Tab-separated table of C-alpha atoms in Angstrom:
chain	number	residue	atom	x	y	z
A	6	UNK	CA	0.000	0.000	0.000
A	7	UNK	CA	1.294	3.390	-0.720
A	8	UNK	CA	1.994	5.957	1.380
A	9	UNK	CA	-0.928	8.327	1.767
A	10	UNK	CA	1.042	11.895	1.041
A	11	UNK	CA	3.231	11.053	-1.840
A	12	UNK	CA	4.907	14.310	-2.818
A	13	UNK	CA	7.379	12.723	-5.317
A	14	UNK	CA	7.017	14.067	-8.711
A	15	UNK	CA	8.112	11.859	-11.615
A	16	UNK	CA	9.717	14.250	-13.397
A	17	UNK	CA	13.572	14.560	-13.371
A	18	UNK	CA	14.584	17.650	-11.911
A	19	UNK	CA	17.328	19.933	-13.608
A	20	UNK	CA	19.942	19.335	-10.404
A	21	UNK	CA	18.973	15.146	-11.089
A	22	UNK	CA	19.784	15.554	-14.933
A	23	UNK	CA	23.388	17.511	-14.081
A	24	UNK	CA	24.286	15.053	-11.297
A	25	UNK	CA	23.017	12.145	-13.649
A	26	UNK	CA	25.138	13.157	-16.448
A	27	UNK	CA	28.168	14.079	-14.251
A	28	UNK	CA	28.538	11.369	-12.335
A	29	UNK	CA	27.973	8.716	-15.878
A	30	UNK	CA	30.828	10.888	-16.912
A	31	UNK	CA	33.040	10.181	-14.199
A	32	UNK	CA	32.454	6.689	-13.624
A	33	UNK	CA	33.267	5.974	-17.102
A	34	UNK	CA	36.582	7.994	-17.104
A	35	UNK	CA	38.002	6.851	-13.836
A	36	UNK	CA	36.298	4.297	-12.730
A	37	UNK	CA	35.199	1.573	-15.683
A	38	UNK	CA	38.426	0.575	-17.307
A	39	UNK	CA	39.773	-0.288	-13.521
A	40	UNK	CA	36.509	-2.477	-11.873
A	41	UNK	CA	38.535	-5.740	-12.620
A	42	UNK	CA	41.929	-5.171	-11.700
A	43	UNK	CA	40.957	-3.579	-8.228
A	44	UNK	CA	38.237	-6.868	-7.469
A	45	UNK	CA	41.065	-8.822	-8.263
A	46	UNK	CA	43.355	-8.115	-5.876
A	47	UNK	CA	40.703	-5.935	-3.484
A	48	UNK	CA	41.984	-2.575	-3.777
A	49	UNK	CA	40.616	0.163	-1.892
A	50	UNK	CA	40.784	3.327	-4.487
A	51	UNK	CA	41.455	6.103	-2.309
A	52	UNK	CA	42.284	8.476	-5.174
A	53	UNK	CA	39.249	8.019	-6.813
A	54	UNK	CA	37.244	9.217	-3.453
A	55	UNK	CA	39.408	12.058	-3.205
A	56	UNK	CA	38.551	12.876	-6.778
A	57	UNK	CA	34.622	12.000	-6.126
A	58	UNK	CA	35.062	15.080	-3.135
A	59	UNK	CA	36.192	17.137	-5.751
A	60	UNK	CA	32.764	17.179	-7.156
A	61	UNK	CA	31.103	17.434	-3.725
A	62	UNK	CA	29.836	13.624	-3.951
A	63	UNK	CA	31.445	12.843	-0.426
A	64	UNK	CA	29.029	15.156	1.269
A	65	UNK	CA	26.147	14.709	-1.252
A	66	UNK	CA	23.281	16.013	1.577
A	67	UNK	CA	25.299	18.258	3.690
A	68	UNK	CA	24.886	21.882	3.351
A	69	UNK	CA	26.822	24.003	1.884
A	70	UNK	CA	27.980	26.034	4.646
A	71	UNK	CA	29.976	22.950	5.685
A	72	UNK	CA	31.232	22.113	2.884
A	73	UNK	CA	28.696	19.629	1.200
A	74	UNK	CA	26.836	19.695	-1.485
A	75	UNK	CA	23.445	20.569	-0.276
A	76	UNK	CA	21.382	17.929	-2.343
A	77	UNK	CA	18.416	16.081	-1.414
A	78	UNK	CA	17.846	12.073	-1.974
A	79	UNK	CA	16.963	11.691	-4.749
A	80	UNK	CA	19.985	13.176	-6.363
A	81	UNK	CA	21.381	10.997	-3.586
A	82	UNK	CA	19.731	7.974	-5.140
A	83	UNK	CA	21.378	9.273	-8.680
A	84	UNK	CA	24.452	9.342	-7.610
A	85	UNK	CA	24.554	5.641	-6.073
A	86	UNK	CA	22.667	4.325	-9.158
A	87	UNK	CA	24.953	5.831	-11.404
A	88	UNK	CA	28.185	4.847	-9.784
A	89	UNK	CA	27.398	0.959	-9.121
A	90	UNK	CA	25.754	0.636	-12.965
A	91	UNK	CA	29.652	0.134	-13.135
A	92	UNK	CA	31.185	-0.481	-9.969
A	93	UNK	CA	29.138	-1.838	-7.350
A	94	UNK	CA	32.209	-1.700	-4.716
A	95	UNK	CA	32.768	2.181	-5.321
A	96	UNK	CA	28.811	2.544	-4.688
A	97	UNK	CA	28.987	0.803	-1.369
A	98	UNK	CA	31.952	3.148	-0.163
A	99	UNK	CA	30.208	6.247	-1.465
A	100	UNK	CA	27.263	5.137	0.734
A	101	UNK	CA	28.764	3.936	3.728
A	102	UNK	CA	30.904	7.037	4.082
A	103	UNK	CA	28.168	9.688	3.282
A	104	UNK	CA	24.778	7.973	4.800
A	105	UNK	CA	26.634	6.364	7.939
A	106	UNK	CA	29.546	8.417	9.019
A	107	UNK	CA	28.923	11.820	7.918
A	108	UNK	CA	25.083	11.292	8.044
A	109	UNK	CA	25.441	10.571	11.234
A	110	UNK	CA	27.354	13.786	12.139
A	111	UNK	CA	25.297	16.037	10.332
A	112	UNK	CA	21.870	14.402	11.689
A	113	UNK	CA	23.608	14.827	15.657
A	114	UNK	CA	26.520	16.668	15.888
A	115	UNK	CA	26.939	20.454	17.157
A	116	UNK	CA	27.703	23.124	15.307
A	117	UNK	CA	31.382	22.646	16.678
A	118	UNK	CA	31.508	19.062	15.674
A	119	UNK	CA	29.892	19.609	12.287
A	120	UNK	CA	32.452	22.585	11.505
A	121	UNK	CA	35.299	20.391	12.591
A	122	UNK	CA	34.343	17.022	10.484
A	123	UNK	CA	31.994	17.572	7.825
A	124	UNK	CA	33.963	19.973	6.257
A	125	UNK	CA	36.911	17.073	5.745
A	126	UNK	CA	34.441	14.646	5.274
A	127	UNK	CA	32.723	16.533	2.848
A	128	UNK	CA	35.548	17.180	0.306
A	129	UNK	CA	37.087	13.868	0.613
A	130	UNK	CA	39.801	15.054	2.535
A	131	UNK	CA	39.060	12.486	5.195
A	132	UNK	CA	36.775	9.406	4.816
A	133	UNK	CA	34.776	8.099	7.173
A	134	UNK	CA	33.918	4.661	8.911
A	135	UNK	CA	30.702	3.704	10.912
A	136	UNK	CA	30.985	1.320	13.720
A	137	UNK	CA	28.212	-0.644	15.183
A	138	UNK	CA	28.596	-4.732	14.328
A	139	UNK	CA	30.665	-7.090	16.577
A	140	UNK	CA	32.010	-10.400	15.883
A	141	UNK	CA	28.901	-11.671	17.909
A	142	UNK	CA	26.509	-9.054	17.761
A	143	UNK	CA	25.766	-8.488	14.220
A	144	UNK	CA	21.745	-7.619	14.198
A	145	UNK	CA	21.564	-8.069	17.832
A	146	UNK	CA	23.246	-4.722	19.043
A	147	UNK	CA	21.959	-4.049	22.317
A	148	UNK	CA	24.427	-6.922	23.022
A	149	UNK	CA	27.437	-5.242	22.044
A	150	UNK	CA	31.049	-5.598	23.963
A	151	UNK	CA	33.097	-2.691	23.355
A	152	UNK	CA	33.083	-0.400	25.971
A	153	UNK	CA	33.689	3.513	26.593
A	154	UNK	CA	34.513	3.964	30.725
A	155	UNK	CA	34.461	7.785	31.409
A	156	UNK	CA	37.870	8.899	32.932
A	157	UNK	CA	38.007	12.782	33.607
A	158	UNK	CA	37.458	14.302	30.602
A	159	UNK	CA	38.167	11.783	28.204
A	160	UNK	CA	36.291	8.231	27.415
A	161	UNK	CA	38.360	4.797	27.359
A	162	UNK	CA	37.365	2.518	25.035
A	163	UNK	CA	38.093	-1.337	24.457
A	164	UNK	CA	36.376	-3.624	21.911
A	165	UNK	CA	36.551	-4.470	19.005
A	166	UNK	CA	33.769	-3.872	15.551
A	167	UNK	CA	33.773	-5.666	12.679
A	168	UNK	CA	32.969	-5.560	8.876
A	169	UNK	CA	33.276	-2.255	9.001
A	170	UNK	CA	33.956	-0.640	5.395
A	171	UNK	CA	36.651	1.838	5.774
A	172	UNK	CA	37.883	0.153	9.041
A	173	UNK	CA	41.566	0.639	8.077
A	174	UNK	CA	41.967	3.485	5.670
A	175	UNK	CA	39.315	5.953	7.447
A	176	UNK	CA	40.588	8.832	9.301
A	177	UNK	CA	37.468	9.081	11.183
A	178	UNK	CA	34.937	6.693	12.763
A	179	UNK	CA	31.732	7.308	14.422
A	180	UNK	CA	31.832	4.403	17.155
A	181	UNK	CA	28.739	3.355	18.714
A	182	UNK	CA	30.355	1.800	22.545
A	183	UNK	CA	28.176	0.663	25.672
A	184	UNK	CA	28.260	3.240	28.183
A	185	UNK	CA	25.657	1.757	30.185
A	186	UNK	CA	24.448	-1.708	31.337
A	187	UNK	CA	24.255	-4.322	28.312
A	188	UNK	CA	21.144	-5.028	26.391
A	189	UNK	CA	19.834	-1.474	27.368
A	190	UNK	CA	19.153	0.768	24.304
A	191	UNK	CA	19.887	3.822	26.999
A	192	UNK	CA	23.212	1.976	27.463
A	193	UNK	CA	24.510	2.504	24.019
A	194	UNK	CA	26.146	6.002	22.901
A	195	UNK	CA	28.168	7.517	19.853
A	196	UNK	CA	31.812	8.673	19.776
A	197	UNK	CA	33.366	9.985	17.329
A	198	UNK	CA	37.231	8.733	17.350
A	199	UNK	CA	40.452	9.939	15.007
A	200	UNK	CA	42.901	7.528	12.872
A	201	UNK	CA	45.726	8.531	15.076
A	202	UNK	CA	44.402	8.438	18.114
A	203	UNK	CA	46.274	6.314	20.294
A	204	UNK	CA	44.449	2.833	21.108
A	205	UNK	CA	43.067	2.884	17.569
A	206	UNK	CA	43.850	0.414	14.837
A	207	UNK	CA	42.819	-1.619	12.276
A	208	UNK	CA	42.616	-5.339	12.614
A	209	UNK	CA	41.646	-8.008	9.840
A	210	UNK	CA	41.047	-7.413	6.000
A	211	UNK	CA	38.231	-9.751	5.023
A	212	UNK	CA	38.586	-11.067	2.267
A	213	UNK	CA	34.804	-11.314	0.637
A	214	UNK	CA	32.882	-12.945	-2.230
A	215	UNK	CA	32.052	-9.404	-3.688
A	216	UNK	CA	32.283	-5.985	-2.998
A	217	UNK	CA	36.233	-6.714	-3.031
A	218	UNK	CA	37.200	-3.357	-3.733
A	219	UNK	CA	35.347	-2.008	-0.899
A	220	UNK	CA	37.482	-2.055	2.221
A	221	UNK	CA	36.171	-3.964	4.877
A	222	UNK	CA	38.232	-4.619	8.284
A	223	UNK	CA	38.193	-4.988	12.041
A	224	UNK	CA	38.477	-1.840	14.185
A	225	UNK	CA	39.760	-2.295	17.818
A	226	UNK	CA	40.499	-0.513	20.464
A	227	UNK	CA	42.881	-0.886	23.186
A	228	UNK	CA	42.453	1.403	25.834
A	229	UNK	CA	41.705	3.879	23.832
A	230	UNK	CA	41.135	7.578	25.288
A	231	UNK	CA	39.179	9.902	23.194
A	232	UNK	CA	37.985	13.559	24.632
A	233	UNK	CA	34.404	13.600	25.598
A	234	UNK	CA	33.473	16.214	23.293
A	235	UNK	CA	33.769	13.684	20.840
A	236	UNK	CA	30.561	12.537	22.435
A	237	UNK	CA	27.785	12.597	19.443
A	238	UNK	CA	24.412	14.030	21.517
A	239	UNK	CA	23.617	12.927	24.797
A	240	UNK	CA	25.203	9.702	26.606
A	241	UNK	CA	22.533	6.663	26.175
A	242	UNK	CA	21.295	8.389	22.739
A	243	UNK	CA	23.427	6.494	20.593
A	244	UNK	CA	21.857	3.815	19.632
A	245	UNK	CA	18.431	5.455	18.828
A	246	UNK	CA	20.697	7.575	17.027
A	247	UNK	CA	21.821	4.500	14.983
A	248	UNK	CA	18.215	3.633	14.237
A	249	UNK	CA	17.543	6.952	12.564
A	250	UNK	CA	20.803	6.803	10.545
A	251	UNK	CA	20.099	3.617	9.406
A	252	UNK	CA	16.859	4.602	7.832
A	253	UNK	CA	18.283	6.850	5.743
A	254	UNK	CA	21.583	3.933	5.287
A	255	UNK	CA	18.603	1.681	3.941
A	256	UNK	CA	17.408	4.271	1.056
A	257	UNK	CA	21.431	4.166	0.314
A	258	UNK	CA	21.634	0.073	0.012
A	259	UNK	CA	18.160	0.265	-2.079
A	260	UNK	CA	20.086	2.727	-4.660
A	261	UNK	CA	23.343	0.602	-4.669
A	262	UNK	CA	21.178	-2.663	-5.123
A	263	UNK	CA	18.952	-0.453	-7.804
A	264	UNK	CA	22.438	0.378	-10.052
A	265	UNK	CA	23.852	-3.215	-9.459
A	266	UNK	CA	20.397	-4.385	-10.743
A	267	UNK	CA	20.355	-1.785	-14.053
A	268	UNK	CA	23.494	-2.580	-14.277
A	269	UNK	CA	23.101	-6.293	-15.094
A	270	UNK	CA	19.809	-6.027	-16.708
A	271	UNK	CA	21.574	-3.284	-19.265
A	272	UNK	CA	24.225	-5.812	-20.174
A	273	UNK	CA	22.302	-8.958	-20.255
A	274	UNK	CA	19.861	-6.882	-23.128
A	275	UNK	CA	22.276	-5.775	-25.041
A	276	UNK	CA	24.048	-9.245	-24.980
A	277	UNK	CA	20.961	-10.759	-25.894
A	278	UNK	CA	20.093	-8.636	-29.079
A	279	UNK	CA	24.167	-9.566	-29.858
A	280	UNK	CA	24.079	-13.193	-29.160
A	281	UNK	CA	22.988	-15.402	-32.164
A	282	UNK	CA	22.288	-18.674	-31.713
A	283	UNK	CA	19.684	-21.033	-34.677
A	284	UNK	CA	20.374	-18.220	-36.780
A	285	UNK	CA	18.721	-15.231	-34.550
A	286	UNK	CA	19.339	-12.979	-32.046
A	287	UNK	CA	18.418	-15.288	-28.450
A	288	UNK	CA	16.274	-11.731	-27.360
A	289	UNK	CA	13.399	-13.549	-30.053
A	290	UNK	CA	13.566	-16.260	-27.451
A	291	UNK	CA	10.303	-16.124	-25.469
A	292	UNK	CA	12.289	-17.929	-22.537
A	293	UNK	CA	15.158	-14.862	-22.618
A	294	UNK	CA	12.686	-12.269	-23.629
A	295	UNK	CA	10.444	-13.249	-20.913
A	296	UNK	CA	13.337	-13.044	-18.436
A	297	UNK	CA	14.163	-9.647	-19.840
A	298	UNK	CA	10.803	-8.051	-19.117
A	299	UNK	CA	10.772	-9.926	-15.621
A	300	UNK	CA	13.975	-8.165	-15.022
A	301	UNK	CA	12.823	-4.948	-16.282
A	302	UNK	CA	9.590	-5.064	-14.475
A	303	UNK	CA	11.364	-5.748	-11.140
A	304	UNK	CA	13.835	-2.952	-11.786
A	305	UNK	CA	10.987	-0.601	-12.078
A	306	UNK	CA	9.187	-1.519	-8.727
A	307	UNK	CA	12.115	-1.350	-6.849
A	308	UNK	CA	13.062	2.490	-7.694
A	309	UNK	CA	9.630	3.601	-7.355
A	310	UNK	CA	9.988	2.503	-3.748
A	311	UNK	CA	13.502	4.062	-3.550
A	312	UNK	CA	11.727	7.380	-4.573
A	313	UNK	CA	8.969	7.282	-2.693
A	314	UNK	CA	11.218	6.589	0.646
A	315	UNK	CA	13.162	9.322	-0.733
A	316	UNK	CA	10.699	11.547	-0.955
A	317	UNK	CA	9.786	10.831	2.467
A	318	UNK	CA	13.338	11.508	3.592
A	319	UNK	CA	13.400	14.375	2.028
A	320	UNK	CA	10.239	15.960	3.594
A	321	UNK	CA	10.897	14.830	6.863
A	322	UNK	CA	8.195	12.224	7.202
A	323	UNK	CA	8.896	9.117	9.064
A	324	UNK	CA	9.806	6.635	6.400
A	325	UNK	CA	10.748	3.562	8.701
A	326	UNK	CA	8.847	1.337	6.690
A	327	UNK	CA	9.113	2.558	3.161
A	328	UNK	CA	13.141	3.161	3.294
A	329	UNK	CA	12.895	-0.842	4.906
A	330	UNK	CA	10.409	-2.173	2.104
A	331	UNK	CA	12.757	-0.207	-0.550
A	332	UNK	CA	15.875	-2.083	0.702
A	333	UNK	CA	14.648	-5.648	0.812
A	334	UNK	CA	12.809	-5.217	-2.265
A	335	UNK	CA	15.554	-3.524	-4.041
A	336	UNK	CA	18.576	-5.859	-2.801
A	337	UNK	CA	16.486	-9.025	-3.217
A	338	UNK	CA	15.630	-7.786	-6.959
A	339	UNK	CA	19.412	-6.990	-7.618
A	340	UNK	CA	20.205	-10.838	-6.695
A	341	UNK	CA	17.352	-12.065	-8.973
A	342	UNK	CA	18.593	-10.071	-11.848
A	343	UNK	CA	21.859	-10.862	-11.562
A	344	UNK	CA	21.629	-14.206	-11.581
A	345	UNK	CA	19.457	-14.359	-14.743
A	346	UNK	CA	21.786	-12.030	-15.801
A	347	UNK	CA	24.404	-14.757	-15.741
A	348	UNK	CA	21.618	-17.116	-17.176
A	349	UNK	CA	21.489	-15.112	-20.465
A	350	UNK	CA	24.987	-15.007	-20.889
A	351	UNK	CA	25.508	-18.655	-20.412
A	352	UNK	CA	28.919	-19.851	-19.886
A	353	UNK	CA	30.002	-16.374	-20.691
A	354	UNK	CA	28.292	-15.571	-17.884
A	355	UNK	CA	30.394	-17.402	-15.706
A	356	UNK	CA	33.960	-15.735	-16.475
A	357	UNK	CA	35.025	-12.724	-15.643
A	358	UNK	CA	35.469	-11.569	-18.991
A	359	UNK	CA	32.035	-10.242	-19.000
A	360	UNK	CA	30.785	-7.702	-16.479
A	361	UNK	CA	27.380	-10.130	-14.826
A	362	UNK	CA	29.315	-12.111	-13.121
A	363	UNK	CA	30.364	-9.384	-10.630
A	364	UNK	CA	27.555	-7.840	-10.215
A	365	UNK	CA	26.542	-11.225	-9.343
A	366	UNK	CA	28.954	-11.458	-6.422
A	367	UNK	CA	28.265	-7.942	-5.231
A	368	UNK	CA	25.088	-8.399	-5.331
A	369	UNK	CA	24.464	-10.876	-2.629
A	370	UNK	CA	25.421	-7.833	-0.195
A	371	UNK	CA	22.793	-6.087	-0.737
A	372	UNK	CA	20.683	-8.564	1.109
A	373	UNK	CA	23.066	-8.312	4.232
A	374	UNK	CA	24.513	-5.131	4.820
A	375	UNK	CA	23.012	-2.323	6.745
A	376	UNK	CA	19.963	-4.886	8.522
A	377	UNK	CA	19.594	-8.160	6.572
A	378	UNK	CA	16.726	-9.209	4.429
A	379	UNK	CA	15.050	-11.011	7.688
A	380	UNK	CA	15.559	-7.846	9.919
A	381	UNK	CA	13.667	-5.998	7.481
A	382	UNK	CA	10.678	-7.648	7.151
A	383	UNK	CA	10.691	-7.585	11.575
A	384	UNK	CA	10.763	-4.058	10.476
A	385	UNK	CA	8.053	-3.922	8.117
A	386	UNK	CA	5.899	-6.252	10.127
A	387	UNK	CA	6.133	-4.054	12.962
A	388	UNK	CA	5.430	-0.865	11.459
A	389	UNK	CA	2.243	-2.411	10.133
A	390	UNK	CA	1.183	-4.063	12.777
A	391	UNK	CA	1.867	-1.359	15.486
A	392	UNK	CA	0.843	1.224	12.895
């Protein structure tokens, strides 16, 4: 059921056209001609998010006055879709560091703390981490082990988080640490901690199925002493703090899983008009054509939820369950069509001389990262049920 005050137009606004066409532009000059070589051996491209801040796509929804761009979501959503049509690893960076870590600044920072972070953040000058899953508390939180003991003016933290993207080449992290007594959502609260600061250092690289050219690593700290004005609001506030940031982090997975899903569809069409096989294209096929508008059909559904959570971001409507319907529609369609991507092109399909089958492998992801497919639907079923 649709929302009851849709304000999304359909038309594409002039600022969605110029990010559209910017960002196509840039992906294909600095981005295409490398996807390969940096899955292979899991590169993190820092240069090419220093470059991306150059165009003020590292602060895509912060305001101007601290250095962002000032855009709303759904040139958000453009600039995700755009970017993982080619390189689904680069997408899930540009997310992570501008819904999670900055978002999370700009949504509860002061002015003080905004000044001092978003304006690195923002140009790509620094690029930020987000810290909130442990080895044994992935969607169950509440539960979580590392620590922040106030000493005087500073907090000392021990713990460890893990598969967290950016975890070794961030310079900043927005750590979410107990601070009160576990399994309390008063006992969580968010710091904001330095590369540099000592205590603080990366741990394991994992090495992952997709996504490979997205950094993901342990962070741990070791006695770790960071001021207290690093403090993000109030102590106890951070993990409703992490609930609100990770409505806005699903709209971001939704658009990554939307441009891993065009992207795959728009290769496995035109492979399919190119591929001959009993002496005609395999698109006359009904069992590839019928795929095809399956794929196209899906594609379609999934952004219109993306824009209508969007919207509802945007106008600053609660959108629990529409930005949690757009992500585990969206990232379940982007696995569907990328595997009958692969379908179409056959044993092509299968090498890594054709683009589907990484977008197969990133894919998966989708369906895990930022609240799993299962978490969602709790989501969803509570918001209807309680709503």
């Amino acid at each position: 059921m649709l929302t009851e005050e849709i304000g999304f137009s359909f038309s594409v606004s002039e600022n969605q056209e110029m990010v559209r066409t910017m960002v196509r532009d840039f992906a294909e000059r600095h981005i295409r001609g490398h996807v390969m070589e940096w899955d292979e051996v899991q590169f993190f491209p820092v240069e090419v998010f220093k470059k991306l801040g150059e165009l003020g796509l590292m602060g895509v929804l912060v305001p101007e006055i601290y250095g962002g761009s000032g855009f709303g979501y759904q040139e958000y959503v453009d600039v995700l879709v755009e970017i993982s049509k080619v390189c689904g690893s680069v997408g899930l960076s540009v997310a992570a560091h501008n819904s999670l870590c900055t978002g999370h600044i700009l949504a509860f920072g002061t002015e003080e703390q905004k000044h001092k972070w978003l304006s690195k953040l923002s140009t790509g000058e620094w690029i930020g981490a987000w810290g909130l899953t442990e080895a044994n508390t992935g969607s169950d939180a509440l539960r979580m082990m590392t620590t922040a003991t106030l000493d005087g003016d500073h907090y000392i933290l021990n713990g460890a988080k893990n598969w967290i993207t950016h975890g070794k080449s961030g310079d900043v992290a927005v750590v979410m640490v107990r601070t009160g007594e576990k399994g309390r959502a008063n006992g969580i609260s968010a710091i904001v901690v330095e590369r540099g600061t000592p205590g603080f250092s990366a741990g394991k690289k994992e090495n992952k199925l997709g996504m490979r050219a997205s950094e993901t690593t342990e962070m741990i700290f070791d006695h770790c002493r960071v001021p207290v004005a690093n403090l993000l609001g109030k102590e106890g506030e951070g993990f409703k703090q992490a609930m609100k940031v990770l409505d806005g982090g699903r709209i971001s997975i939704a658009a990554l899983s939307l441009g891993i899903a065009k992207g795959a569809y728009e290769a496995a069409l035109a492979y399919a008009q190119e591929r001959h096989q009993f002496g005609q294209p395999i698109s006359s096929f009904q069992a590839i054509s019928f795929k095809l508008a399956d794929m196209a059909t899906e594609i379609e559904a999934a952004e219109l939820l993306i824009r209508q959570a969007a919207d509802l971001k945007n106008r600053g409507k609660n959108m629990t369950k529409e930005s949690a319907m757009a992500k585990y529609f969206a990232s379940e369609v982007a696995v569907r069509v990328a595997t009958d991507a692969v379908q179409i092109f056959g044993g092509y399909g299968y090498t890594k001389d054709f683009p589907v089958e990484k977008f197969y492998r990133d894919s998966k992801l989708c369906t895990i990262g930022e609240g799993t497919s299962e978490i969602q639907k709790i989501v969803i079923a509570r918001e209807i049920l309680n709503g």
